[in-house]
């Protein structure tokens, strides 16, 4: 696609793909791993803010009827599937690390009605920056995961997970608060803060106390790619 259309593609139905960031050798290689498996209707919008990160497998995106999907610059991604149907809105923040077989199910697929005939609307689905999704995680439509959190393998997130916590299970629940995580493997030291500065690889903005579940978080992601 890049060779033919450059960093922006738009068809006559208003479906649009935007690619941001520097088009390094890594980014161009990753373009071949982004597969738009479904592209139905008008006004779908896929924003890839950067592809300059380690992607070991394919990211498949399914979009229908005016959906919006924004994927930030991740740390690492194995294989991932994003389903966004019928005006769904999905935002994935920067600096995330996603294990294999992760799915974001941001659509009911079929319409659900209230008794008065009003159709239920799909809610925004947000994965904050610096989130680690374990193998086999499922993120259900309308869920929010706060920055710096860890989701255990094979968990099903169906609701709000706060920042800087570990959550796991089906349904996913907080099991530990006030944590932060780094990409490097664990080391035989007593304390992260005792490491040499060069080894303290977690940006300060992702180290913080968990905000109570009942308190709304200030969201700083999801602004979209703009030139």
PDB file of C-alpha atoms in Angstrom:
ATOM      1  CA  UNK A   1       0.000   0.000   0.000  1.00  0.00           C
ATOM      2  CA  UNK A   2       2.758   2.462   0.936  1.00  0.00           C
ATOM      3  CA  UNK A   3       4.484   2.170  -2.425  1.00  0.00           C
ATOM      4  CA  UNK A   4       1.229   3.129  -4.175  1.00  0.00           C
ATOM      5  CA  UNK A   5      -0.458   5.606  -1.813  1.00  0.00           C
ATOM      6  CA  UNK A   6       2.233   6.893   0.589  1.00  0.00           C
ATOM      7  CA  UNK A   7       1.309   7.579   4.227  1.00  0.00           C
ATOM      8  CA  UNK A   8      -2.365   8.361   3.579  1.00  0.00           C
ATOM      9  CA  UNK A   9      -4.980   6.361   1.721  1.00  0.00           C
ATOM     10  CA  UNK A  10      -8.621   7.317   1.240  1.00  0.00           C
ATOM     11  CA  UNK A  11     -11.195   5.726  -1.039  1.00  0.00           C
ATOM     12  CA  UNK A  12     -14.313   7.230  -2.583  1.00  0.00           C
ATOM     13  CA  UNK A  13     -16.436   6.057   0.363  1.00  0.00           C
ATOM     14  CA  UNK A  14     -14.438   8.107   2.870  1.00  0.00           C
ATOM     15  CA  UNK A  15     -12.582   5.143   4.330  1.00  0.00           C
ATOM     16  CA  UNK A  16      -9.154   6.369   5.408  1.00  0.00           C
ATOM     17  CA  UNK A  17      -5.800   5.008   6.625  1.00  0.00           C
ATOM     18  CA  UNK A  18      -3.115   7.284   8.095  1.00  0.00           C
ATOM     19  CA  UNK A  19       0.438   6.227   8.905  1.00  0.00           C
ATOM     20  CA  UNK A  20       2.471   8.475  11.175  1.00  0.00           C
ATOM     21  CA  UNK A  21       5.997   8.539  12.544  1.00  0.00           C
ATOM     22  CA  UNK A  22       9.287   7.997  10.792  1.00  0.00           C
ATOM     23  CA  UNK A  23       9.172   5.386   8.051  1.00  0.00           C
ATOM     24  CA  UNK A  24      12.248   3.467   9.147  1.00  0.00           C
ATOM     25  CA  UNK A  25      13.242   0.086   7.794  1.00  0.00           C
ATOM     26  CA  UNK A  26      11.466  -1.474  10.782  1.00  0.00           C
ATOM     27  CA  UNK A  27       8.290   0.511  10.113  1.00  0.00           C
ATOM     28  CA  UNK A  28       8.197  -0.442   6.449  1.00  0.00           C
ATOM     29  CA  UNK A  29       8.657  -4.112   7.371  1.00  0.00           C
ATOM     30  CA  UNK A  30       5.777  -3.836   9.857  1.00  0.00           C
ATOM     31  CA  UNK A  31       3.478  -2.418   7.189  1.00  0.00           C
ATOM     32  CA  UNK A  32       3.421  -5.884   5.658  1.00  0.00           C
ATOM     33  CA  UNK A  33       2.186  -7.260   9.001  1.00  0.00           C
ATOM     34  CA  UNK A  34      -0.810  -4.931   9.258  1.00  0.00           C
ATOM     35  CA  UNK A  35      -3.743  -6.643   7.552  1.00  0.00           C
ATOM     36  CA  UNK A  36      -7.105  -4.926   7.122  1.00  0.00           C
ATOM     37  CA  UNK A  37      -9.185  -8.096   6.952  1.00  0.00           C
ATOM     38  CA  UNK A  38     -12.549  -6.334   6.705  1.00  0.00           C
ATOM     39  CA  UNK A  39     -13.362  -2.863   5.428  1.00  0.00           C
ATOM     40  CA  UNK A  40     -17.119  -2.495   5.015  1.00  0.00           C
ATOM     41  CA  UNK A  41     -19.278   0.582   4.517  1.00  0.00           C
ATOM     42  CA  UNK A  42     -18.333   4.247   4.685  1.00  0.00           C
ATOM     43  CA  UNK A  43     -16.220   6.463   6.922  1.00  0.00           C
ATOM     44  CA  UNK A  44     -13.910   3.928   8.560  1.00  0.00           C
ATOM     45  CA  UNK A  45     -10.703   5.522   9.855  1.00  0.00           C
ATOM     46  CA  UNK A  46      -7.538   3.640  10.839  1.00  0.00           C
ATOM     47  CA  UNK A  47      -4.690   5.670  12.399  1.00  0.00           C
ATOM     48  CA  UNK A  48      -1.285   4.067  12.953  1.00  0.00           C
ATOM     49  CA  UNK A  49       0.656   6.763  14.811  1.00  0.00           C
ATOM     50  CA  UNK A  50       3.947   4.879  14.377  1.00  0.00           C
ATOM     51  CA  UNK A  51       5.025   1.448  13.192  1.00  0.00           C
ATOM     52  CA  UNK A  52       8.621   1.783  14.344  1.00  0.00           C
ATOM     53  CA  UNK A  53       8.522  -0.939  17.020  1.00  0.00           C
ATOM     54  CA  UNK A  54       9.044  -4.690  17.308  1.00  0.00           C
ATOM     55  CA  UNK A  55       6.143  -6.591  15.738  1.00  0.00           C
ATOM     56  CA  UNK A  56       6.715 -10.340  15.658  1.00  0.00           C
ATOM     57  CA  UNK A  57       3.440 -11.337  13.986  1.00  0.00           C
ATOM     58  CA  UNK A  58       0.366  -9.951  12.241  1.00  0.00           C
ATOM     59  CA  UNK A  59      -2.057  -7.281  13.460  1.00  0.00           C
ATOM     60  CA  UNK A  60      -5.458  -7.877  11.842  1.00  0.00           C
ATOM     61  CA  UNK A  61      -8.041  -5.100  11.821  1.00  0.00           C
ATOM     62  CA  UNK A  62     -11.744  -5.594  11.047  1.00  0.00           C
ATOM     63  CA  UNK A  63     -13.690  -2.354  10.523  1.00  0.00           C
ATOM     64  CA  UNK A  64     -17.263  -1.662   9.451  1.00  0.00           C
ATOM     65  CA  UNK A  65     -19.598   1.306   9.041  1.00  0.00           C
ATOM     66  CA  UNK A  66     -17.860   4.409  10.343  1.00  0.00           C
ATOM     67  CA  UNK A  67     -15.522   2.902  12.933  1.00  0.00           C
ATOM     68  CA  UNK A  68     -12.375   4.580  14.253  1.00  0.00           C
ATOM     69  CA  UNK A  69      -9.241   2.728  15.361  1.00  0.00           C
ATOM     70  CA  UNK A  70      -6.067   4.444  16.579  1.00  0.00           C
ATOM     71  CA  UNK A  71      -2.946   2.451  17.509  1.00  0.00           C
ATOM     72  CA  UNK A  72      -0.033   4.211  19.215  1.00  0.00           C
ATOM     73  CA  UNK A  73       3.673   3.474  19.051  1.00  0.00           C
ATOM     74  CA  UNK A  74       4.004   0.222  20.989  1.00  0.00           C
ATOM     75  CA  UNK A  75       7.039  -1.414  22.582  1.00  0.00           C
ATOM     76  CA  UNK A  76       6.263  -4.880  21.331  1.00  0.00           C
ATOM     77  CA  UNK A  77       3.389  -6.775  19.760  1.00  0.00           C
ATOM     78  CA  UNK A  78       3.006 -10.448  18.913  1.00  0.00           C
ATOM     79  CA  UNK A  79      -0.272 -11.186  17.093  1.00  0.00           C
ATOM     80  CA  UNK A  80      -3.358  -9.086  17.689  1.00  0.00           C
ATOM     81  CA  UNK A  81      -6.869  -8.769  16.290  1.00  0.00           C
ATOM     82  CA  UNK A  82      -9.043  -5.656  16.505  1.00  0.00           C
ATOM     83  CA  UNK A  83     -12.758  -5.877  15.715  1.00  0.00           C
ATOM     84  CA  UNK A  84     -14.424  -2.465  15.358  1.00  0.00           C
ATOM     85  CA  UNK A  85     -17.919  -2.506  13.932  1.00  0.00           C
ATOM     86  CA  UNK A  86     -20.740  -0.003  13.407  1.00  0.00           C
ATOM     87  CA  UNK A  87     -19.205   3.286  14.605  1.00  0.00           C
ATOM     88  CA  UNK A  88     -17.014   1.684  17.243  1.00  0.00           C
ATOM     89  CA  UNK A  89     -14.184   3.826  18.645  1.00  0.00           C
ATOM     90  CA  UNK A  90     -10.914   2.192  19.711  1.00  0.00           C
ATOM     91  CA  UNK A  91      -7.826   3.990  21.034  1.00  0.00           C
ATOM     92  CA  UNK A  92      -4.625   2.158  22.007  1.00  0.00           C
ATOM     93  CA  UNK A  93      -1.957   4.287  23.684  1.00  0.00           C
ATOM     94  CA  UNK A  94       1.800   4.384  23.206  1.00  0.00           C
ATOM     95  CA  UNK A  95       4.451   2.193  24.810  1.00  0.00           C
ATOM     96  CA  UNK A  96       2.299  -0.906  25.263  1.00  0.00           C
ATOM     97  CA  UNK A  97       3.495  -4.494  25.227  1.00  0.00           C
ATOM     98  CA  UNK A  98       1.058  -7.089  23.889  1.00  0.00           C
ATOM     99  CA  UNK A  99       1.633 -10.831  24.032  1.00  0.00           C
ATOM    100  CA  UNK A 100       0.257 -13.301  21.491  1.00  0.00           C
ATOM    101  CA  UNK A 101      -3.416 -14.004  20.742  1.00  0.00           C
ATOM    102  CA  UNK A 102      -4.757 -10.670  22.037  1.00  0.00           C
ATOM    103  CA  UNK A 103      -8.195  -9.543  20.831  1.00  0.00           C
ATOM    104  CA  UNK A 104      -9.970  -6.204  21.135  1.00  0.00           C
ATOM    105  CA  UNK A 105     -13.678  -6.890  20.591  1.00  0.00           C
ATOM    106  CA  UNK A 106     -14.985  -3.346  20.257  1.00  0.00           C
ATOM    107  CA  UNK A 107     -18.362  -4.107  18.791  1.00  0.00           C
ATOM    108  CA  UNK A 108     -21.554  -5.988  19.594  1.00  0.00           C
ATOM    109  CA  UNK A 109     -21.532  -7.096  15.916  1.00  0.00           C
ATOM    110  CA  UNK A 110     -25.320  -7.508  15.971  1.00  0.00           C
ATOM    111  CA  UNK A 111     -27.636  -4.768  17.202  1.00  0.00           C
ATOM    112  CA  UNK A 112     -29.212  -4.960  20.678  1.00  0.00           C
ATOM    113  CA  UNK A 113     -32.401  -2.913  21.273  1.00  0.00           C
ATOM    114  CA  UNK A 114     -34.092  -1.587  24.397  1.00  0.00           C
ATOM    115  CA  UNK A 115     -37.771  -2.427  24.768  1.00  0.00           C
ATOM    116  CA  UNK A 116     -38.730   0.997  23.404  1.00  0.00           C
ATOM    117  CA  UNK A 117     -36.846   0.148  20.213  1.00  0.00           C
ATOM    118  CA  UNK A 118     -33.790   2.318  20.860  1.00  0.00           C
ATOM    119  CA  UNK A 119     -30.594   0.641  19.630  1.00  0.00           C
ATOM    120  CA  UNK A 120     -27.755   0.322  22.127  1.00  0.00           C
ATOM    121  CA  UNK A 121     -24.644   2.207  21.075  1.00  0.00           C
ATOM    122  CA  UNK A 122     -21.145   0.799  21.212  1.00  0.00           C
ATOM    123  CA  UNK A 123     -19.011   2.643  23.771  1.00  0.00           C
ATOM    124  CA  UNK A 124     -15.461   3.859  23.328  1.00  0.00           C
ATOM    125  CA  UNK A 125     -12.819   1.224  24.079  1.00  0.00           C
ATOM    126  CA  UNK A 126      -9.522   2.587  25.424  1.00  0.00           C
ATOM    127  CA  UNK A 127      -6.214   0.945  26.297  1.00  0.00           C
ATOM    128  CA  UNK A 128      -3.981   3.517  27.946  1.00  0.00           C
ATOM    129  CA  UNK A 129      -0.257   4.040  27.417  1.00  0.00           C
ATOM    130  CA  UNK A 130       2.310   1.597  28.823  1.00  0.00           C
ATOM    131  CA  UNK A 131      -0.167  -1.271  29.263  1.00  0.00           C
ATOM    132  CA  UNK A 132       1.010  -4.884  29.224  1.00  0.00           C
ATOM    133  CA  UNK A 133      -1.583  -7.343  27.889  1.00  0.00           C
ATOM    134  CA  UNK A 134      -0.873 -10.987  28.679  1.00  0.00           C
ATOM    135  CA  UNK A 135      -1.302 -13.871  26.260  1.00  0.00           C
ATOM    136  CA  UNK A 136      -4.867 -14.542  25.204  1.00  0.00           C
ATOM    137  CA  UNK A 137      -6.316 -11.350  26.700  1.00  0.00           C
ATOM    138  CA  UNK A 138      -9.760 -10.287  25.512  1.00  0.00           C
ATOM    139  CA  UNK A 139     -10.802  -6.626  25.733  1.00  0.00           C
ATOM    140  CA  UNK A 140     -14.576  -6.222  25.437  1.00  0.00           C
ATOM    141  CA  UNK A 141     -16.350  -3.203  23.912  1.00  0.00           C
ATOM    142  CA  UNK A 142     -16.586  -0.197  26.234  1.00  0.00           C
ATOM    143  CA  UNK A 143     -13.652  -1.228  28.437  1.00  0.00           C
ATOM    144  CA  UNK A 144     -10.988   1.162  29.689  1.00  0.00           C
ATOM    145  CA  UNK A 145      -7.523   0.185  30.943  1.00  0.00           C
ATOM    146  CA  UNK A 146      -5.538   2.882  32.724  1.00  0.00           C
ATOM    147  CA  UNK A 147      -1.921   3.697  32.014  1.00  0.00           C
ATOM    148  CA  UNK A 148       0.827   1.476  33.395  1.00  0.00           C
ATOM    149  CA  UNK A 149      -1.368  -1.535  34.183  1.00  0.00           C
ATOM    150  CA  UNK A 150      -0.790  -5.249  33.588  1.00  0.00           C
ATOM    151  CA  UNK A 151      -3.541  -7.621  32.410  1.00  0.00           C
ATOM    152  CA  UNK A 152      -2.948 -11.288  33.210  1.00  0.00           C
ATOM    153  CA  UNK A 153      -2.966 -13.954  30.531  1.00  0.00           C
ATOM    154  CA  UNK A 154      -6.357 -15.221  29.285  1.00  0.00           C
ATOM    155  CA  UNK A 155      -8.207 -12.477  31.154  1.00  0.00           C
ATOM    156  CA  UNK A 156     -11.462 -10.958  29.891  1.00  0.00           C
ATOM    157  CA  UNK A 157     -11.672  -7.211  30.492  1.00  0.00           C
ATOM    158  CA  UNK A 158     -15.273  -6.001  30.520  1.00  0.00           C
ATOM    159  CA  UNK A 159     -15.291  -2.671  32.308  1.00  0.00           C
ATOM    160  CA  UNK A 160     -12.865  -0.221  33.847  1.00  0.00           C
ATOM    161  CA  UNK A 161      -9.382  -1.183  35.043  1.00  0.00           C
ATOM    162  CA  UNK A 162      -7.534   1.646  36.836  1.00  0.00           C
ATOM    163  CA  UNK A 163      -3.950   2.753  36.302  1.00  0.00           C
ATOM    164  CA  UNK A 164      -0.803   1.098  37.713  1.00  0.00           C
ATOM    165  CA  UNK A 165      -2.353  -2.163  38.828  1.00  0.00           C
ATOM    166  CA  UNK A 166      -2.307  -5.870  38.033  1.00  0.00           C
ATOM    167  CA  UNK A 167      -5.675  -7.279  36.993  1.00  0.00           C
ATOM    168  CA  UNK A 168      -6.612 -10.800  35.973  1.00  0.00           C
ATOM    169  CA  UNK A 169      -9.455 -13.261  35.604  1.00  0.00           C
ATOM    170  CA  UNK A 170     -12.817 -13.634  33.894  1.00  0.00           C
ATOM    171  CA  UNK A 171     -14.236 -11.160  34.521  1.00  0.00           C
ATOM    172  CA  UNK A 172     -10.981  -9.266  35.014  1.00  0.00           C
ATOM    173  CA  UNK A 173     -10.501  -7.841  38.523  1.00  0.00           C
ATOM    174  CA  UNK A 174      -7.725  -5.883  40.226  1.00  0.00           C
ATOM    175  CA  UNK A 175      -5.455  -8.201  42.219  1.00  0.00           C
ATOM    176  CA  UNK A 176      -2.658  -5.750  43.075  1.00  0.00           C
ATOM    177  CA  UNK A 177      -2.373  -1.974  43.147  1.00  0.00           C
ATOM    178  CA  UNK A 178       0.412   0.609  43.105  1.00  0.00           C
ATOM    179  CA  UNK A 179       2.753  -1.163  40.692  1.00  0.00           C
ATOM    180  CA  UNK A 180       4.829  -0.287  37.659  1.00  0.00           C
ATOM    181  CA  UNK A 181       6.517  -2.521  35.138  1.00  0.00           C
ATOM    182  CA  UNK A 182       9.513  -2.479  32.804  1.00  0.00           C
ATOM    183  CA  UNK A 183      10.356  -4.375  29.666  1.00  0.00           C
ATOM    184  CA  UNK A 184      13.660  -5.750  30.945  1.00  0.00           C
ATOM    185  CA  UNK A 185      13.605  -9.152  32.610  1.00  0.00           C
ATOM    186  CA  UNK A 186      13.633  -9.365  36.397  1.00  0.00           C
ATOM    187  CA  UNK A 187      17.039  -8.952  38.017  1.00  0.00           C
ATOM    188  CA  UNK A 188      18.404 -10.331  41.293  1.00  0.00           C
ATOM    189  CA  UNK A 189      18.284  -6.999  43.136  1.00  0.00           C
ATOM    190  CA  UNK A 190      16.282  -5.875  46.135  1.00  0.00           C
ATOM    191  CA  UNK A 191      14.859  -2.684  44.685  1.00  0.00           C
ATOM    192  CA  UNK A 192      14.330  -1.137  41.247  1.00  0.00           C
ATOM    193  CA  UNK A 193      15.497   2.237  42.540  1.00  0.00           C
ATOM    194  CA  UNK A 194      18.862   0.732  43.525  1.00  0.00           C
ATOM    195  CA  UNK A 195      19.662  -0.117  39.913  1.00  0.00           C
ATOM    196  CA  UNK A 196      22.144   2.022  37.960  1.00  0.00           C
ATOM    197  CA  UNK A 197      20.350   4.842  36.183  1.00  0.00           C
ATOM    198  CA  UNK A 198      20.993   3.241  32.797  1.00  0.00           C
ATOM    199  CA  UNK A 199      18.934   0.211  33.861  1.00  0.00           C
ATOM    200  CA  UNK A 200      15.950   2.170  35.164  1.00  0.00           C
ATOM    201  CA  UNK A 201      14.016   1.893  31.925  1.00  0.00           C
ATOM    202  CA  UNK A 202      10.502   2.892  33.050  1.00  0.00           C
ATOM    203  CA  UNK A 203       9.602   6.499  32.156  1.00  0.00           C
ATOM    204  CA  UNK A 204       8.692   8.495  35.260  1.00  0.00           C
ATOM    205  CA  UNK A 205       5.233   9.308  33.882  1.00  0.00           C
ATOM    206  CA  UNK A 206       4.297   5.614  34.163  1.00  0.00           C
ATOM    207  CA  UNK A 207       5.283   5.284  37.822  1.00  0.00           C
ATOM    208  CA  UNK A 208       2.479   6.299  40.154  1.00  0.00           C
ATOM    209  CA  UNK A 209      -0.111   5.246  42.694  1.00  0.00           C
ATOM    210  CA  UNK A 210      -3.312   3.576  41.551  1.00  0.00           C
ATOM    211  CA  UNK A 211      -6.256   5.939  41.432  1.00  0.00           C
ATOM    212  CA  UNK A 212      -9.256   4.453  43.203  1.00  0.00           C
ATOM    213  CA  UNK A 213     -11.701   2.644  40.902  1.00  0.00           C
ATOM    214  CA  UNK A 214     -14.496   5.057  41.764  1.00  0.00           C
ATOM    215  CA  UNK A 215     -12.480   8.120  40.711  1.00  0.00           C
ATOM    216  CA  UNK A 216     -12.364   9.115  37.054  1.00  0.00           C
ATOM    217  CA  UNK A 217      -8.928   9.286  35.490  1.00  0.00           C
ATOM    218  CA  UNK A 218      -7.717  12.158  33.399  1.00  0.00           C
ATOM    219  CA  UNK A 219      -7.166  10.712  29.933  1.00  0.00           C
ATOM    220  CA  UNK A 220      -4.221  12.044  27.952  1.00  0.00           C
ATOM    221  CA  UNK A 221      -4.300   9.622  25.057  1.00  0.00           C
ATOM    222  CA  UNK A 222      -6.529   9.299  22.044  1.00  0.00           C
ATOM    223  CA  UNK A 223      -5.861  12.629  20.350  1.00  0.00           C
ATOM    224  CA  UNK A 224      -5.179  11.042  16.962  1.00  0.00           C
ATOM    225  CA  UNK A 225      -2.362  11.575  14.525  1.00  0.00           C
ATOM    226  CA  UNK A 226      -2.167  15.038  13.034  1.00  0.00           C
ATOM    227  CA  UNK A 227       0.294  16.484  10.588  1.00  0.00           C
TER     228      UNK A 227
END
